[in-house]
Tab-separated table of C-alpha atoms in Angstrom:
chain	number	residue	atom	x	y	z
A	855	MET	CA	33.919	8.136	2.055
A	856	SER	CA	31.922	8.103	5.293
A	857	ALA	CA	28.955	5.783	5.700
A	858	PRO	CA	25.493	7.352	5.290
A	859	GLU	CA	23.124	7.734	8.225
A	860	VAL	CA	20.063	6.502	6.354
A	861	SER	CA	19.551	4.294	3.308
A	862	VAL	CA	16.462	4.808	1.146
A	863	VAL	CA	15.455	1.415	-0.270
A	864	ILE	CA	13.204	1.384	-3.351
A	865	PRO	CA	12.038	-1.713	-5.263
A	866	CYS	CA	11.010	-0.980	-8.825
A	867	LYS	CA	9.757	-2.639	-11.976
A	868	ASN	CA	9.641	-0.284	-14.957
A	869	ARG	CA	7.914	3.005	-13.966
A	870	ALA	CA	10.926	5.000	-15.165
A	871	ARG	CA	8.953	8.266	-15.311
A	872	MET	CA	7.620	7.901	-11.783
A	873	LEU	CA	11.005	6.758	-10.486
A	874	TRP	CA	12.642	9.907	-11.834
A	875	ASP	CA	10.045	11.971	-9.954
A	876	CYS	CA	10.972	9.996	-6.824
A	877	PHE	CA	14.658	10.737	-7.423
A	878	GLU	CA	13.913	14.444	-7.827
A	879	GLY	CA	12.048	14.378	-4.515
A	880	LEU	CA	15.060	12.777	-2.852
A	881	ALA	CA	17.401	15.334	-4.426
A	882	ALA	CA	15.268	18.095	-2.898
A	883	GLN	CA	15.633	16.784	0.674
A	884	THR	CA	16.712	19.195	3.369
A	885	LEU	CA	19.001	16.480	4.730
A	886	PRO	CA	22.443	16.930	3.125
A	887	ARG	CA	23.127	14.391	0.389
A	888	ASP	CA	26.246	13.051	2.057
A	889	ARG	CA	24.071	11.816	4.934
A	890	PHE	CA	21.914	9.437	2.878
A	891	GLU	CA	22.114	6.954	0.034
A	892	VAL	CA	19.567	5.449	-2.321
A	893	VAL	CA	19.404	1.696	-3.006
A	894	LEU	CA	17.344	0.842	-6.095
A	895	VAL	CA	16.491	-2.832	-6.610
A	896	ASP	CA	15.289	-3.587	-10.135
A	897	ASN	CA	12.648	-6.325	-10.480
A	898	VAL	CA	13.676	-7.334	-14.005
A	899	SER	CA	12.487	-4.162	-15.716
A	900	SER	CA	12.273	-3.616	-19.435
A	901	ASP	CA	12.880	0.102	-18.745
A	902	ASP	CA	16.526	1.131	-18.499
A	903	LEU	CA	16.666	1.726	-14.763
A	904	ALA	CA	20.446	1.349	-14.649
A	905	GLY	CA	20.716	4.275	-17.044
A	906	LEU	CA	18.226	6.268	-14.981
A	907	CYS	CA	20.295	5.657	-11.837
A	908	ALA	CA	23.429	6.831	-13.663
A	909	ARG	CA	21.548	9.970	-14.701
A	910	ALA	CA	20.464	10.561	-11.078
A	911	ARG	CA	24.094	10.375	-9.985
A	912	ALA	CA	25.258	12.760	-12.692
A	913	GLU	CA	22.401	15.288	-12.748
A	914	LEU	CA	21.019	15.154	-9.202
A	915	GLY	CA	24.139	14.266	-7.227
A	916	LEU	CA	22.458	11.311	-5.550
A	917	ALA	CA	24.468	8.376	-4.222
A	918	VAL	CA	22.523	5.593	-5.947
A	919	THR	CA	23.290	1.885	-5.772
A	920	HIS	CA	21.501	-0.169	-8.429
A	921	GLU	CA	21.094	-3.934	-8.517
A	922	ARG	CA	18.946	-6.013	-10.833
A	923	MET	CA	17.266	-9.122	-9.454
A	924	ALA	CA	17.710	-12.381	-11.356
A	925	GLU	CA	13.930	-12.886	-11.352
A	926	ASP	CA	10.886	-10.917	-10.311
A	927	ARG	CA	9.538	-12.458	-7.112
A	928	GLY	CA	7.726	-9.337	-5.953
A	929	PRO	CA	8.661	-6.349	-3.792
A	930	ALA	CA	9.430	-8.148	-0.497
A	931	PRO	CA	12.500	-10.084	-1.738
A	932	SER	CA	13.701	-6.915	-3.465
A	933	ARG	CA	13.372	-4.880	-0.280
A	934	ASN	CA	15.277	-7.567	1.621
A	935	ARG	CA	18.029	-7.412	-0.968
A	936	GLY	CA	18.067	-3.630	-0.722
A	937	VAL	CA	18.581	-3.786	3.028
A	938	ALA	CA	21.428	-6.270	2.529
A	939	LEU	CA	23.113	-3.778	0.186
A	940	ALA	CA	22.434	-0.768	2.419
A	941	ARG	CA	25.291	0.767	4.417
A	942	ALA	CA	23.316	2.863	6.900
A	943	PRO	CA	21.924	1.828	10.314
A	944	ILE	CA	18.495	3.278	9.463
A	945	ILE	CA	16.411	2.078	6.520
A	946	ALA	CA	13.762	4.299	4.937
A	947	PHE	CA	11.383	2.505	2.588
A	948	THR	CA	9.409	4.185	-0.143
A	949	ASP	CA	8.114	3.152	-3.563
A	950	SER	CA	8.947	4.122	-7.109
A	951	ASP	CA	5.539	5.794	-7.560
A	952	CYS	CA	6.121	8.085	-4.573
A	953	ARG	CA	7.776	11.478	-4.154
A	954	PRO	CA	9.033	12.246	-0.635
A	955	GLU	CA	8.470	15.828	0.493
A	956	PRO	CA	11.638	17.864	1.250
A	957	GLY	CA	11.636	17.351	5.023
A	958	TRP	CA	10.948	13.614	4.887
A	959	LEU	CA	14.442	12.282	5.566
A	960	ALA	CA	15.341	14.858	8.210
A	961	ALA	CA	12.122	14.254	10.164
A	962	GLY	CA	12.313	10.478	10.017
A	963	LEU	CA	15.971	10.288	10.924
A	964	ALA	CA	15.510	12.563	13.936
A	965	ALA	CA	12.921	10.187	15.413
A	966	PHE	CA	15.618	7.536	15.817
A	967	ASP	CA	17.526	9.745	18.243
A	968	ASP	CA	15.363	7.924	20.774
A	969	PRO	CA	17.047	4.500	21.043
A	970	ALA	CA	13.726	2.850	21.968
A	971	VAL	CA	12.197	3.690	18.576
A	972	ALA	CA	12.393	0.857	16.058
A	973	LEU	CA	9.618	1.742	13.593
A	974	VAL	CA	8.610	5.089	12.120
A	975	SER	CA	5.814	5.858	9.668
A	976	GLY	CA	4.270	8.950	8.133
A	977	PRO	CA	1.402	10.101	5.908
A	978	VAL	CA	0.995	8.925	2.316
A	979	LEU	CA	-1.080	11.428	0.343
A	980	PRO	CA	-1.966	11.928	-3.333
A	981	LYS	CA	0.496	13.939	-5.396
A	982	PRO	CA	-0.885	17.483	-5.549
A	983	GLY	CA	-2.368	18.620	-8.808
A	984	GLN	CA	-3.185	15.151	-10.094
A	985	PRO	CA	-6.892	14.665	-10.868
A	986	VAL	CA	-8.793	11.978	-8.992
A	987	ARG	CA	-11.319	10.296	-11.265
A	988	VAL	CA	-13.870	7.553	-10.650
A	989	THR	CA	-11.443	4.752	-11.483
A	990	SER	CA	-8.381	6.332	-9.853
A	991	LYS	CA	-6.502	4.178	-7.369
A	992	ILE	CA	-6.420	6.094	-4.079
A	993	THR	CA	-6.545	3.263	-1.527
A	994	PHE	CA	-2.982	4.192	-0.529
A	995	VAL	CA	-4.060	7.327	1.376
A	996	THR	CA	-2.960	7.215	5.041
A	997	GLU	CA	-3.276	10.535	6.850
A	998	ALA	CA	-2.795	9.031	10.321
A	999	GLU	CA	-0.916	5.981	11.562
A	1000	HIS	CA	-2.322	2.951	9.781
A	1001	PRO	CA	-2.156	-0.527	11.373
A	1002	THR	CA	-0.761	-1.984	8.137
A	1003	PHE	CA	2.341	0.280	8.191
A	1004	PRO	CA	2.698	0.431	4.369
A	1005	THR	CA	6.232	0.529	2.976
A	1006	ALA	CA	5.428	3.577	0.863
A	1007	ASN	CA	6.546	5.429	4.003
A	1008	ALA	CA	8.087	3.216	6.689
A	1009	TRP	CA	11.416	3.250	8.519
A	1010	TYR	CA	13.271	0.511	10.438
A	1011	ARG	CA	16.495	0.045	12.333
A	1012	ARG	CA	18.601	-2.143	10.069
A	1013	ASP	CA	19.938	-4.383	12.842
A	1014	LEU	CA	16.433	-5.224	14.093
A	1015	PHE	CA	15.194	-5.721	10.539
A	1016	LEU	CA	17.925	-8.281	9.918
A	1017	ARG	CA	17.539	-9.910	13.343
A	1018	LEU	CA	13.868	-10.612	12.609
A	1019	GLY	CA	14.702	-12.032	9.196
A	1020	GLY	CA	13.433	-9.082	7.164
A	1021	PHE	CA	10.208	-9.292	5.223
A	1022	ASP	CA	8.746	-12.794	5.167
A	1023	THR	CA	8.682	-13.767	1.495
A	1024	ALA	CA	6.135	-16.485	2.291
A	1025	LEU	CA	3.675	-13.580	2.384
A	1026	SER	CA	4.378	-12.735	-1.256
A	1027	PHE	CA	1.523	-14.077	-3.371
A	1028	ARG	CA	-0.135	-13.737	-6.734
A	1029	ASP	CA	-3.809	-12.884	-6.469
A	1030	PRO	CA	-6.427	-14.872	-8.458
A	1031	PHE	CA	-5.710	-12.583	-11.435
A	1032	ASP	CA	-1.940	-13.178	-11.213
A	1033	ARG	CA	-1.139	-9.762	-9.738
A	1034	ALA	CA	1.580	-9.434	-7.106
A	1035	THR	CA	0.258	-8.923	-3.588
A	1036	GLU	CA	1.868	-9.253	-0.202
A	1037	GLY	CA	1.497	-8.540	3.483
A	1038	ALA	CA	5.122	-8.755	4.596
A	1039	ASP	CA	5.199	-5.098	5.658
A	1040	VAL	CA	2.229	-5.610	7.995
A	1041	ASP	CA	3.753	-8.780	9.415
A	1042	LEU	CA	7.171	-7.324	10.197
A	1043	ALA	CA	5.784	-4.158	11.757
A	1044	TRP	CA	3.621	-6.163	14.144
A	1045	MET	CA	6.495	-8.486	15.012
A	1046	LEU	CA	8.452	-5.423	16.146
A	1047	ILE	CA	5.512	-3.967	18.049
A	1048	LYS	CA	4.788	-7.246	19.876
A	1049	ALA	CA	8.466	-7.554	20.754
A	1050	GLY	CA	8.055	-4.375	22.795
A	1051	HIS	CA	9.786	-1.872	20.515
A	1052	ALA	CA	8.480	1.685	20.339
A	1053	ARG	CA	7.076	3.259	17.192
A	1054	ARG	CA	6.397	6.822	16.088
A	1055	PHE	CA	4.050	8.373	13.574
A	1056	LEU	CA	5.372	11.640	12.152
A	1057	PRO	CA	2.777	13.887	10.460
A	1058	GLU	CA	5.591	16.007	9.050
A	1059	ALA	CA	7.344	13.076	7.313
A	1060	ARG	CA	5.095	13.056	4.258
A	1061	VAL	CA	5.257	11.120	1.008
A	1062	ALA	CA	3.184	11.973	-2.078
A	1063	HIS	CA	1.881	9.006	-4.067
A	1064	GLU	CA	1.090	8.889	-7.783
A	1065	VAL	CA	-2.633	8.926	-8.599
A	1066	GLU	CA	-3.040	6.295	-11.300
A	1067	ASP	CA	-6.162	5.771	-13.359
A	1068	GLN	CA	-7.061	2.127	-13.751
A	1069	PRO	CA	-8.918	0.464	-16.601
A	1070	LEU	CA	-12.499	-0.210	-15.527
A	1071	GLY	CA	-11.929	-3.945	-15.237
A	1072	LEU	CA	-8.918	-3.579	-12.941
A	1073	TRP	CA	-10.739	-0.946	-10.871
A	1074	LEU	CA	-13.599	-3.368	-10.311
A	1075	ILE	CA	-11.353	-6.250	-9.189
A	1076	GLU	CA	-8.836	-4.225	-7.166
A	1077	GLY	CA	-10.124	-5.800	-3.948
A	1078	THR	CA	-8.953	-9.309	-4.852
A	1079	ARG	CA	-5.628	-8.494	-3.195
A	1080	LEU	CA	-7.377	-8.486	0.173
A	1081	PHE	CA	-7.495	-12.283	0.214
A	1082	ILE	CA	-4.261	-12.129	2.239
A	1083	LEU	CA	-5.886	-10.239	5.128
A	1084	PRO	CA	-7.174	-13.342	6.981
A	1085	GLU	CA	-3.635	-14.755	7.082
A	1086	LEU	CA	-2.317	-11.521	8.595
A	1087	VAL	CA	-5.115	-11.556	11.183
A	1088	ARG	CA	-4.327	-15.199	11.960
A	1089	ARG	CA	-0.675	-14.331	12.569
A	1090	HIS	CA	-1.447	-11.123	14.439
A	1091	PRO	CA	-4.834	-11.245	16.203
A	1092	GLU	CA	-4.221	-7.669	17.379
A	1093	LEU	CA	-5.337	-6.608	13.907
A	1094	ARG	CA	-8.889	-7.613	14.800
A	1095	ARG	CA	-8.939	-4.703	17.228
A	1096	GLU	CA	-6.902	-2.275	15.136
A	1097	LEU	CA	-8.247	-2.920	11.624
A	1098	LEU	CA	-11.637	-4.668	11.830
A	1099	ARG	CA	-15.041	-3.584	13.076
A	1100	ALA	CA	-16.563	-5.799	15.764
A	1101	ARG	CA	-13.296	-7.773	15.420
A	1102	LEU	CA	-14.702	-9.435	12.292
A	1103	PHE	CA	-15.671	-7.009	9.515
A	1104	PHE	CA	-13.173	-5.237	7.279
A	1105	HIS	CA	-15.808	-3.188	5.446
A	1106	PRO	CA	-19.081	-3.713	7.324
A	1107	ARG	CA	-21.177	-1.344	5.214
A	1108	GLY	CA	-20.047	-3.000	2.002
A	1109	THR	CA	-20.596	-6.464	3.447
A	1110	ALA	CA	-24.120	-5.499	4.521
A	1111	LYS	CA	-24.941	-4.054	1.082
A	1112	VAL	CA	-23.688	-7.146	-0.734
A	1113	ALA	CA	-25.524	-9.481	1.664
A	1114	LEU	CA	-28.777	-7.525	1.250
A	1115	ALA	CA	-28.456	-7.467	-2.536
A	1116	GLY	CA	-27.770	-11.201	-2.563
A	1117	ALA	CA	-30.764	-11.892	-0.329
A	1118	LEU	CA	-33.066	-9.815	-2.532
A	1119	LEU	CA	-31.847	-11.547	-5.681
A	1120	ALA	CA	-32.375	-14.962	-4.094
A	1121	ALA	CA	-35.848	-14.034	-2.867
A	1122	SER	CA	-36.821	-12.564	-6.246
A	1123	VAL	CA	-36.716	-16.050	-7.775
A	1124	SER	CA	-40.094	-16.677	-6.171
A	1125	GLN	CA	-41.104	-13.035	-5.675
A	1126	PRO	CA	-39.990	-11.075	-8.775
A	1127	TRP	CA	-41.525	-7.837	-7.493
A	1128	LEU	CA	-38.698	-7.652	-4.925
A	1129	LEU	CA	-36.353	-6.572	-7.732
A	1130	ALA	CA	-38.155	-3.229	-7.681
A	1131	LEU	CA	-36.753	-2.468	-4.234
A	1132	PRO	CA	-33.034	-2.272	-5.159
A	1133	ALA	CA	-33.941	-0.475	-8.415
A	1134	ALA	CA	-35.898	2.180	-6.496
A	1135	ALA	CA	-33.129	2.503	-3.908
A	1136	LEU	CA	-30.546	2.923	-6.687
A	1137	VAL	CA	-32.552	5.698	-8.364
A	1138	ALA	CA	-33.147	7.474	-5.042
A	1139	HIS	CA	-29.441	7.289	-4.209
A	1140	ALA	CA	-28.472	8.634	-7.638
A	1141	VAL	CA	-30.946	11.521	-7.433
A	1142	ARG	CA	-29.717	12.452	-3.955
A	1143	ARG	CA	-26.060	12.397	-5.046
A	1144	ALA	CA	-26.866	14.325	-8.237
A	1145	GLY	CA	-28.799	16.989	-6.347
A	1146	GLY	CA	-31.492	16.926	-9.018
A	1147	ILE	CA	-33.035	14.843	-11.762
A	1148	ALA	CA	-30.792	15.678	-14.722
A	1149	PRO	CA	-30.745	12.307	-16.552
A	1150	ARG	CA	-27.046	12.356	-17.438
A	1151	VAL	CA	-25.910	13.157	-13.900
A	1152	VAL	CA	-28.365	10.739	-12.313
A	1153	GLY	CA	-27.208	8.042	-14.728
A	1154	PHE	CA	-23.575	8.667	-13.801
A	1155	HIS	CA	-24.256	8.282	-10.070
A	1156	ALA	CA	-26.380	5.198	-10.666
A	1157	ALA	CA	-23.573	3.604	-12.683
A	1158	LYS	CA	-21.052	4.586	-9.997
A	1159	ALA	CA	-23.228	2.964	-7.302
A	1160	CYS	CA	-23.432	-0.236	-9.350
A	1161	GLY	CA	-19.660	-0.217	-9.798
A	1162	ASP	CA	-19.157	0.291	-6.077
A	1163	LEU	CA	-21.436	-2.650	-5.326
A	1164	VAL	CA	-19.421	-4.866	-7.674
A	1165	ARG	CA	-16.198	-3.760	-5.976
A	1166	GLU	CA	-17.672	-4.478	-2.544
A	1167	ALA	CA	-18.767	-7.918	-3.719
A	1168	VAL	CA	-15.233	-8.601	-4.986
A	1169	VAL	CA	-13.805	-7.599	-1.599
A	1170	LEU	CA	-16.212	-9.898	0.239
A	1171	LEU	CA	-15.486	-12.810	-2.101
A	1172	ALA	CA	-11.741	-12.261	-1.694
A	1173	LEU	CA	-12.085	-12.250	2.092
A	1174	LEU	CA	-14.225	-15.398	2.026
A	1175	TYR	CA	-11.630	-17.096	-0.165
A	1176	GLY	CA	-8.834	-16.006	2.179
A	1177	SER	CA	-10.839	-17.064	5.235
A	1178	LEU	CA	-11.153	-20.579	3.844
A	1179	ARG	CA	-7.584	-20.753	2.574
A	1180	PHE	CA	-5.987	-19.559	5.801
A	1181	ARG	CA	-8.630	-20.866	8.222
A	1182	CYS	CA	-9.249	-17.507	9.829
A	1183	VAL	CA	-12.578	-15.742	9.362
A	1184	VAL	CA	-12.594	-12.110	8.219
A	1185	LEU	CA	-15.614	-10.615	6.431
């Protein structure tokens, strides 16, 4: 049996339904199946992923290697283990909640015909036909090259990946609400770039990402994961130019809104009438977005604006926490 040309490495915990959709996307690739393999690393799932992999071999004809981790330490250690198991010189990373489009593997693999290319990325877009609601998680969308190089759609040369030590597991954290978060993909990509290796962004190498609705509480605190951003900026100051505005602000409009709201609240202690200003601005915003004064629609947009302000405040607090923790200021 000849070695594959590209290994698709996928970390997964549960998500059996989404993973099967990912497998079906891989089975539909224009690249012949004998030219690629799939390496599935199981982060201690309660779903039967071993059985799902066996089904993918039998029904879809995919060459799937499955290994279960002894403990769940997050995606970065699992991806490192997947690369160790991989047999191909090119590694294609995607996630279990993604479905690669049919030309994904062929397009990405062709980019490595240029020996200078070490890193390839492509668009990550919502799965077509899935509704996007107020609390849907769509922060994954990357239509152009993104300076974080997310592993939902990222490719590396295996020898360089191993030479640089793979993904740094020291960048695998739990956020203040005990959710897994990490920045190892950003870190490794910038290590390669600063070492002088070429990269390519391929608009035709597309991956479709599941659109998941979040409970309201999780939607409001989604930004806590950004506490890791100051550490990435500390390690790679180039991100100040590529990711931040004025080399300092991650979301300047949100930061300004939260700062203004905080100032008005503080001032209203002695001048209560100032509370009328944000209330009037909120109503005006809601009426403008509603295109009229229908109470139900205006109320919806007012509630949405309040939710957005809470989310922006969470992002700012997370960045302030990360700035203090990692001694690198990002706002």
